[in-house]
Structure formats: C-alpha cells, structure tokens
XYZ file of C-alpha atoms in Angstrom:
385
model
C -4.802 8.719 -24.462
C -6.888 7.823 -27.305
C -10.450 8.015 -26.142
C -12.791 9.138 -23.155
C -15.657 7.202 -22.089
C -17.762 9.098 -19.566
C -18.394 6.933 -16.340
C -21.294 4.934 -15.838
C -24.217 6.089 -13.075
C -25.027 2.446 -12.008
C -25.003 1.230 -8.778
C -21.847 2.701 -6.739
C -21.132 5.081 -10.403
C -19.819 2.209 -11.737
C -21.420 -0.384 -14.264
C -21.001 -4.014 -13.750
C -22.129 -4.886 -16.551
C -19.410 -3.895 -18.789
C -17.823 -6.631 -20.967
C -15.003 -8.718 -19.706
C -11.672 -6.903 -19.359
C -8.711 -8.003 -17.692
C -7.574 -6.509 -14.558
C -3.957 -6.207 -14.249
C -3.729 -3.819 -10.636
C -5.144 -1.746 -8.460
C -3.514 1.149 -6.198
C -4.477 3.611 -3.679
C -4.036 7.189 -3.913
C -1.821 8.877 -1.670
C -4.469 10.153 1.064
C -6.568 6.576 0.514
C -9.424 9.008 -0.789
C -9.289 7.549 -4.461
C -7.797 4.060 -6.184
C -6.509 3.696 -9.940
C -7.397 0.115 -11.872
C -5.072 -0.886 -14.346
C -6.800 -3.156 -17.150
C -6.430 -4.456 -20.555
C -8.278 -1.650 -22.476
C -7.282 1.533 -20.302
C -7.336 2.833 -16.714
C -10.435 3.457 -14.689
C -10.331 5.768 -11.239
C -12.501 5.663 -8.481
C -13.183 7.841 -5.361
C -14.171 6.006 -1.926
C -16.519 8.454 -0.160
C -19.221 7.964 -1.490
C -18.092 5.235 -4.074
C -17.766 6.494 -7.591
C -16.257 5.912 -11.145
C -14.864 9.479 -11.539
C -12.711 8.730 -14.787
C -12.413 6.405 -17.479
C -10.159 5.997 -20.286
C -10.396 3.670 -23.288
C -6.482 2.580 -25.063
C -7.704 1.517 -28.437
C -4.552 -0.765 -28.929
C -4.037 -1.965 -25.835
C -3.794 -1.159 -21.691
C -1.529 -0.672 -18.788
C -0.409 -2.868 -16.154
C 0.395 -0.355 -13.637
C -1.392 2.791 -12.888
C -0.170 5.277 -10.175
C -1.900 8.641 -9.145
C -0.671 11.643 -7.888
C -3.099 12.694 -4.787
C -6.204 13.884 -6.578
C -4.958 15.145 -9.383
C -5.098 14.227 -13.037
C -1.598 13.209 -13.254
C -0.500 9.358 -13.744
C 2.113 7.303 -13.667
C 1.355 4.670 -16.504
C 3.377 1.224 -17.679
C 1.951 0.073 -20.408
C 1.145 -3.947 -20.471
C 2.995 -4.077 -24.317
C 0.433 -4.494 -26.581
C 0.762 -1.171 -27.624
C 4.332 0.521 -28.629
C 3.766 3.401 -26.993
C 3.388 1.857 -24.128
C 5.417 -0.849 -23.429
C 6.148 -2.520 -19.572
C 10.049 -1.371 -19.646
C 8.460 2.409 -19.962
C 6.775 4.892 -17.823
C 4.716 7.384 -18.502
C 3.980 10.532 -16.931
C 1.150 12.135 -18.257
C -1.202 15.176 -16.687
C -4.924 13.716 -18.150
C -6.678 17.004 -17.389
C -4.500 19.426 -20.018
C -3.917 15.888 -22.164
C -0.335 16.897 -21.997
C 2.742 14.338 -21.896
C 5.168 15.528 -18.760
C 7.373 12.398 -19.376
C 8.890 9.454 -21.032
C 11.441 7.396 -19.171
C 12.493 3.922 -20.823
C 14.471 1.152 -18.781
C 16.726 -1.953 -20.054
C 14.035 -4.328 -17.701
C 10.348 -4.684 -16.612
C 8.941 -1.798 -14.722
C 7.568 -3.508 -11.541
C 6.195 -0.364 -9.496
C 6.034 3.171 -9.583
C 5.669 5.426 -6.765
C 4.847 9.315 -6.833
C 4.783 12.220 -4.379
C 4.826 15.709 -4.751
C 8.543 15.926 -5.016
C 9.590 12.752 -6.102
C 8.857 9.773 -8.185
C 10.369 6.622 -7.582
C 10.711 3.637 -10.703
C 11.388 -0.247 -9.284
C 13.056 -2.481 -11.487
C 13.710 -6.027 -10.009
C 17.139 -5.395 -8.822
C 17.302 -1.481 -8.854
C 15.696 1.531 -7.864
C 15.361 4.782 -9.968
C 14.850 8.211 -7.950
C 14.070 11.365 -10.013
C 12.696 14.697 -9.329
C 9.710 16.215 -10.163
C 10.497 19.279 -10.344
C 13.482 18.678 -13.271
C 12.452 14.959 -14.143
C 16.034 14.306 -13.410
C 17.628 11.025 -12.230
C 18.754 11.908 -8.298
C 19.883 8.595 -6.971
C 20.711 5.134 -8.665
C 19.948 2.349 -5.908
C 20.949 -1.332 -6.413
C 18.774 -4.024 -4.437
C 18.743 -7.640 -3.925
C 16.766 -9.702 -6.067
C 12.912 -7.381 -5.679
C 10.327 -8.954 -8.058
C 7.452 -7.449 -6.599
C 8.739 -4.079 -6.912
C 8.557 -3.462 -3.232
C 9.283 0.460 -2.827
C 7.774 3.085 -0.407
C 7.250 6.924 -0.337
C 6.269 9.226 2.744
C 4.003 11.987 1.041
C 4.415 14.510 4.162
C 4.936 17.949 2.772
C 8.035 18.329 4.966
C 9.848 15.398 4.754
C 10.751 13.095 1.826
C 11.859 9.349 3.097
C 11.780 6.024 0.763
C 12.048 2.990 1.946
C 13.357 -0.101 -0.090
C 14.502 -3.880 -0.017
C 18.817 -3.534 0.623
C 21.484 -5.224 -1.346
C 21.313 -8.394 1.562
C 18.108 -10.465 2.475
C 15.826 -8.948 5.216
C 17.055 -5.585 5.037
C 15.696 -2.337 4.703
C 17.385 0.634 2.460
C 15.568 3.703 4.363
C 16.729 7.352 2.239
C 16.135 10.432 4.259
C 16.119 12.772 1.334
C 16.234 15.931 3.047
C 18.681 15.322 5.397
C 20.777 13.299 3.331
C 20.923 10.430 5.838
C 21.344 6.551 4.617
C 20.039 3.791 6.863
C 19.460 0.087 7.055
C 17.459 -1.846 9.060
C 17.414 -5.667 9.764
C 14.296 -6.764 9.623
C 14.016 -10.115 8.972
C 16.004 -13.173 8.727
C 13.952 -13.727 5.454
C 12.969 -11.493 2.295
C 11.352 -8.701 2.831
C 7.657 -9.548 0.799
C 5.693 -6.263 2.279
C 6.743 -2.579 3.656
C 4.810 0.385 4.207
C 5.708 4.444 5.530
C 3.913 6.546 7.267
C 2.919 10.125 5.749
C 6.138 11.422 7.377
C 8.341 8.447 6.931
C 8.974 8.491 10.954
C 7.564 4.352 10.809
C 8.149 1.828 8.742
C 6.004 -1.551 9.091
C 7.518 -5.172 7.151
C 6.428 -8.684 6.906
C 8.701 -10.862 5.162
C 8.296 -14.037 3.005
C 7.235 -16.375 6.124
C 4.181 -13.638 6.405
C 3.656 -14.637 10.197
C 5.067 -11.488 11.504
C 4.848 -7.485 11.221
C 7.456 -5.265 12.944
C 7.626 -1.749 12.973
C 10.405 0.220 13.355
C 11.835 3.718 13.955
C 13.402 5.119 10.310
C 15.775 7.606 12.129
C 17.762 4.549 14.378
C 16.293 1.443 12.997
C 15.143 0.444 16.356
C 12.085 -2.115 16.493
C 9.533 -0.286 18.251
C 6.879 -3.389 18.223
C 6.405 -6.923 16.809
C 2.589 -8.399 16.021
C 1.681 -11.787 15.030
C -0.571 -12.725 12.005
C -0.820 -16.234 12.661
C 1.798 -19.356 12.568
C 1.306 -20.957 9.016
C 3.022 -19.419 6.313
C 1.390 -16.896 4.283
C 2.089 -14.094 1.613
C 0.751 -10.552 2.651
C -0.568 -8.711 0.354
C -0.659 -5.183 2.057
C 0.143 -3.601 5.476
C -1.500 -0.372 6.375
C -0.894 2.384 9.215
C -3.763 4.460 10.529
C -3.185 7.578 10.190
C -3.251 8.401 14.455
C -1.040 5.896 14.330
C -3.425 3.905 16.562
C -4.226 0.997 14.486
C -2.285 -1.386 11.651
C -3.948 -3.659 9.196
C -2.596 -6.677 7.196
C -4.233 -8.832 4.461
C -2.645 -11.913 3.192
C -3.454 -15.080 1.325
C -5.321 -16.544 4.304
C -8.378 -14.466 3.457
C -8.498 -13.111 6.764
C -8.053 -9.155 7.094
C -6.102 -8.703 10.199
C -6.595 -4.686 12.956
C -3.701 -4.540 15.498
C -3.420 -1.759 18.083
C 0.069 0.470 18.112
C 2.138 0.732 21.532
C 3.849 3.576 19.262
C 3.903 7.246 20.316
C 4.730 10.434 18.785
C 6.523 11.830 21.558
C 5.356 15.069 22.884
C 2.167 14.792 20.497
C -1.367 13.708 20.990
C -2.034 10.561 19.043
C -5.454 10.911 18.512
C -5.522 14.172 16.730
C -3.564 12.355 13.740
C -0.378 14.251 14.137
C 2.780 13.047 13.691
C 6.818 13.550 15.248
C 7.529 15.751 12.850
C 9.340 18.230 15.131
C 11.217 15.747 17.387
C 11.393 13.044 14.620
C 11.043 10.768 17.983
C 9.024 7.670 18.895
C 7.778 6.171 21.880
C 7.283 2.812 22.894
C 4.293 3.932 24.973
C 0.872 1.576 25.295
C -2.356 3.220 23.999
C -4.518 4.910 26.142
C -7.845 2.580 28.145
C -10.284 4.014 25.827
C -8.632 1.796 23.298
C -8.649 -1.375 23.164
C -5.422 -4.244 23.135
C -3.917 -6.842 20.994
C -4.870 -10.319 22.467
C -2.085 -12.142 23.642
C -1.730 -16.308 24.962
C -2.729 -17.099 28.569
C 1.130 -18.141 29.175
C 2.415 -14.780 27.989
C 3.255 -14.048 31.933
C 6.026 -16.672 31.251
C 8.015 -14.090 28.986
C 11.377 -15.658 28.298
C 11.071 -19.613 29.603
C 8.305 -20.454 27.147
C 8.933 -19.787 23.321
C 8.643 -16.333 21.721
C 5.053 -17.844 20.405
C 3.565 -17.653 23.539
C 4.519 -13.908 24.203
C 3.172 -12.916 20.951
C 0.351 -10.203 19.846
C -2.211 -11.115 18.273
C -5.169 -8.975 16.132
C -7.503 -7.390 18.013
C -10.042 -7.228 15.351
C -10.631 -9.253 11.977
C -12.648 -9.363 8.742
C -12.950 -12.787 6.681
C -12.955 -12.319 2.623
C -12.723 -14.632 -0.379
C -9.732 -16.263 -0.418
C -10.425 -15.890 -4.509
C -7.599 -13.155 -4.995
C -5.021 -10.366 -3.967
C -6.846 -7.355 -1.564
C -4.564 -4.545 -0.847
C -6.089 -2.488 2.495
C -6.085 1.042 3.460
C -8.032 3.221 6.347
C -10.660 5.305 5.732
C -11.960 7.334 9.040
C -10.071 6.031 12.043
C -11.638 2.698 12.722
C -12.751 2.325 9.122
C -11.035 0.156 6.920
C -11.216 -0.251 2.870
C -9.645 -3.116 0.608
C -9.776 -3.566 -3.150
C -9.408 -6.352 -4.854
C -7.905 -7.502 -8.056
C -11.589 -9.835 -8.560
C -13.338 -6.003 -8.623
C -14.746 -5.646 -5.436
C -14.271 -3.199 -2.969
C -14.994 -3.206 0.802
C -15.016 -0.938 3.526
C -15.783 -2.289 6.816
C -15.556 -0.688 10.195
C -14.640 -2.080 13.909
C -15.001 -1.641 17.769
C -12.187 0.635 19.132
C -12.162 -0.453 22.404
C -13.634 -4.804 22.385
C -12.513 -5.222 18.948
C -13.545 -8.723 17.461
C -15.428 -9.381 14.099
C -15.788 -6.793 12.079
C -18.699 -5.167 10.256
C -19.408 -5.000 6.769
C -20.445 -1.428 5.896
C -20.156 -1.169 2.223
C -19.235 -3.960 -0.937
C -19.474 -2.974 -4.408
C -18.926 -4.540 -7.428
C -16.486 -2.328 -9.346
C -15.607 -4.292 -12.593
C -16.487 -7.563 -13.591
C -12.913 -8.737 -14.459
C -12.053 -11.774 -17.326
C -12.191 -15.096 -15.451
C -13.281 -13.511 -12.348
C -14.809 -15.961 -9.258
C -17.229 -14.028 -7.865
C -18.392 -15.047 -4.695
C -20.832 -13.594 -2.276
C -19.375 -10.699 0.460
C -19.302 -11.843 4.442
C -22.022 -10.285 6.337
C-alpha cells in the first residue's frame, strides 16, 4: 500500500463529502460485523455496529476492483482494477495491512471475478474455473472446471470445524458442493436454468440458489442434495443480487433488481438442536423439514394453496413474510445483523439496516441509512421511511 489516510469522524465515521471516486464493490465480512469497498483510489472498511470508517487506504496509481476480508483482521484479498502494474485484475493479492507485509502473489491467464477467504482456505473464481489453495502453505489443493460463471459465483462455510464450497458445475443449474474434510464430491440440480445466486451457511450444512429467472429460492441439504424448501420472490423475471441465511436458521433474505428486499421464514431444522440458540447440525450433519415454532411467524401463501396438485405450482407457492422497498438505482447485497435485523450495502454508497416483526411480519422498519461514499455518477435518492 502506498499511503494511509486516517478515517473521517463525520456523520456515521465516514465523510460524504469526499471527492468523487468510483466504486467498483462492496463485500461483507465473514461474521456480517464489517464490509470492504473496493474503489478507484484504494479500499475503505467499515464496521456495522455502530457504523464506522475503521480503515482507509489511498493507491496513488490506481485501485482495486475486488476487496475481500478475512473476519476482522487486517488481512485482504485484493484484485487490482489495472491501472496500476502491481495490481492488475488477472492477480490477487494477499496482503496482512496491520504488519504491511505481502503473504501472497498469485497471477492467472484470465480476469479474477471473486475471491473468497476463510481461515483455512481461499478460494480464486475465474469465469470457467475455480482455484482452491491453502492457507496454511498457499498451495494450489484442487483445480475445478465450471460452466460458463461470469459473476464469479463461489461460496465458503467459515465454521471452524468444517470446510464446504459450493460452486456453479460443469452443466447448467447445477451445484459443485466440496466437503473438504471428508473428501466427499456432490452435485445438486437446482435449476433448470443458470445458477445467478448461492449462499452457505457457517457450517456448509445449507445451501440456498436462485437462478437466472430470479423468481425462485430453494434450499437444499449439502450432504444428499435433497431440497429441503422452495420460496417464491415474485413471477416476473428478475436478477438477485444476494441471498442471505440467518444465522438460527429462522429467516432468509433476497434482494434483486426489483428494488424490493424480500424476509422468508425456514421450515428447516437442525435435528436434535434448538434453532433459536443459533446452533447448527454440526454433530448429526442432519436436517429437518420441520415448520417453525407459533411464536414465529409464516410465509404467506395464495388462498387456493388447499388445491395442492390440480391448480399450478404458482398457487402452492411461499411467499415473503416481510419486505423492505429501496431504490431501484443499483446493486444491494444483504446480510443479518441481530436475528430479525437486516443490513444491505449498496454499490450507490448507502447502507441500511432495517429490522422486522417476528411473528406478523409485513413492512419493514427503517432503523439506520447512512451515506457511506458519495460514488462518481451516483443517483442519490432519498431512503424509504
């Protein structure tokens, strides 16, 4: 890094006012407690409770177009945006900010189109293959071909047990699910379609996809591929941005190009386990198809849906049981926050965190909107109250 500029104390730690700088991404930590922003003059990192700039650093000849973190330390994954030769978007860099030391270099004959990390592993997407190394020996551990994956879709569990990636398969609509420790290989149909948005759970026991239509979300079992529940986002076509789990596994949120941030409620179990207390299957690596508990509340569902089976699939769907209407100015990835708290960032520099009724659902409430950067050739409009 070439320079350190010490965060701003404005409103939220963070200063609006700040010239024009494009913003190429933003991604959530592991744990959802912090966010990276990847922009044309450096990286910027933020922590969610309470809202703060906690870093910023200034690339004299140029930025990065993809900036991962590793939990809450000072170590990033960086891909330059090719301005500057050091870092150019067919390279990743690992580098540990607080002892300004380089772990890494790691050059590829394509684009670099995501980077995950965990504590073991860190995973390199190019558009039609993924690159597995260790972190422990930065060596390559597995070489895995996809079909065509511009987006760079790729997934990590973080559980300190178990190590599970998900990724698009060699075929359309199929998931590549890698059970690292055990060794195990399995794929998952999960759409007729391409696969345009996947997500883990900290153990890697659920996976959640939406595909290219972007009407539905299915979750499934990683350990036998079966598809624990189905949830409806609406019927029009529509690209989803992000799909998040709660971490009780009580709750799943979707954003999409619609502008409207979708809450369903999980029928999924771990078996043998409380759900409430946030645990997971990690012992029986088992799920149940069981329905929550009547202190929370239900997806809605069509007046017809007793006619299950002689009326179209439409009419037996679930729908959200709580929603949140943004901008439809730009791309807003989601995550949780406390249990019926949810946070999005957006790639306009705005972040929200809004929170919902557990048990009647409905409209959601606007806790919290701050202006994080004020982004080249960014729309702002005015936040929903």
């Amino acid at each position: 890094m070439t320079s350190q500029v010490s965060p701003s104390q404005g409103a939220g730690g963070s200063d609006v006012e700040d010239e024009d700088v494009d913003l190429f991404s933003v991604n959530w930590n592991q744990d959802h407690s912090c966010f990276s922003a990847a922009t044309a003059n450096g990286l910027r990192m933020f922590s969610c409770k309470p809202f703060k700039e906690q870093l910023r650093r200034i690339q004299e000849d140029g930025g990065f177009r993809i900036v991962e973190m590793l939990f809450r330390t000072n170590i990033f994954g960086l891909v330059g945006q090719g301005a500057d030769k050091q870092y150019q978007q067919n390279k990743l860099t690992i580098w540990d900010d607080c002892h300004n030391l380089l772990i890494g270099d790691f050059s590829f004959k394509s684009n670099i189109r995501a980077v995950k990390l965990s504590k073991d592993y860190f995973v390199v997407a190019l558009e039609h293959e993924i690159y597995v190394y260790s972190f422990k020996t930065l060596k390559l551990i597995h070489l895995i071909d996809t079909t065509s994956n511009p987006k760079g879709l790729c997934c990590l569990s973080h559980h300190a047990d178990i190590s599970v990636m998900a990724c698009p398969g060699t075929r359309q609509g199929i998931v590549r699910v890698e059970h690292f420790g055990s060794k195990e290989t399995k794929f998952i149909t999960a759409h007729d379609s391409n696969i345009s948005c996947m997500t883990l759970t900290v153990d890697g026991l659920l996976l959640a996809t939406a595909s290219v239509r972007g009407t539905l979300i299915r979750i499934f079992n990683t350990m036998d591929g079966a598809c624990l529940q189905e949830v409806r986002r609406g019927v029009d076509k529509a690209e989803i941005y992000s799909i998040a789990l709660s971490p009780n596994l009580q709750w799943l949120a979707v954003s999409s190009d619609k502008g409207t941030m979708h809450i369903f409620s999980l029928r999924v179990r771990p078996r043998g386990k409380d759900a409430s207390n946030g645990k997971s299957a990690i012992a029986g690596r088992q799920m149940d198809r069981s329905y929550s508990s009547g202190s929370v509340g239900s997806n809605a569902s069509s007046s017809l849906s007793f006619m299950k089976g002689i009326l179209p699939k439409y009419f037996s769907s679930e729908w959200s049981f709580a929603q949140f209407r943004l901008p439809e100015v730009t791309r807003y990835i989601t995550a949780f926050g406390d249990q019926t708290t949810v946070m999005m960032i957006g790639l306009d520099g705005s972040f929200y965190r809004c929170s919902f009724d557990p048990v009647n659902g409905g409209k959601m409430v606007l806790d919290e909107f701050i202006r994080f950067m004020k982004p080249s050739m960014s729309r702002s409009r005015t936040p929903n109250t």
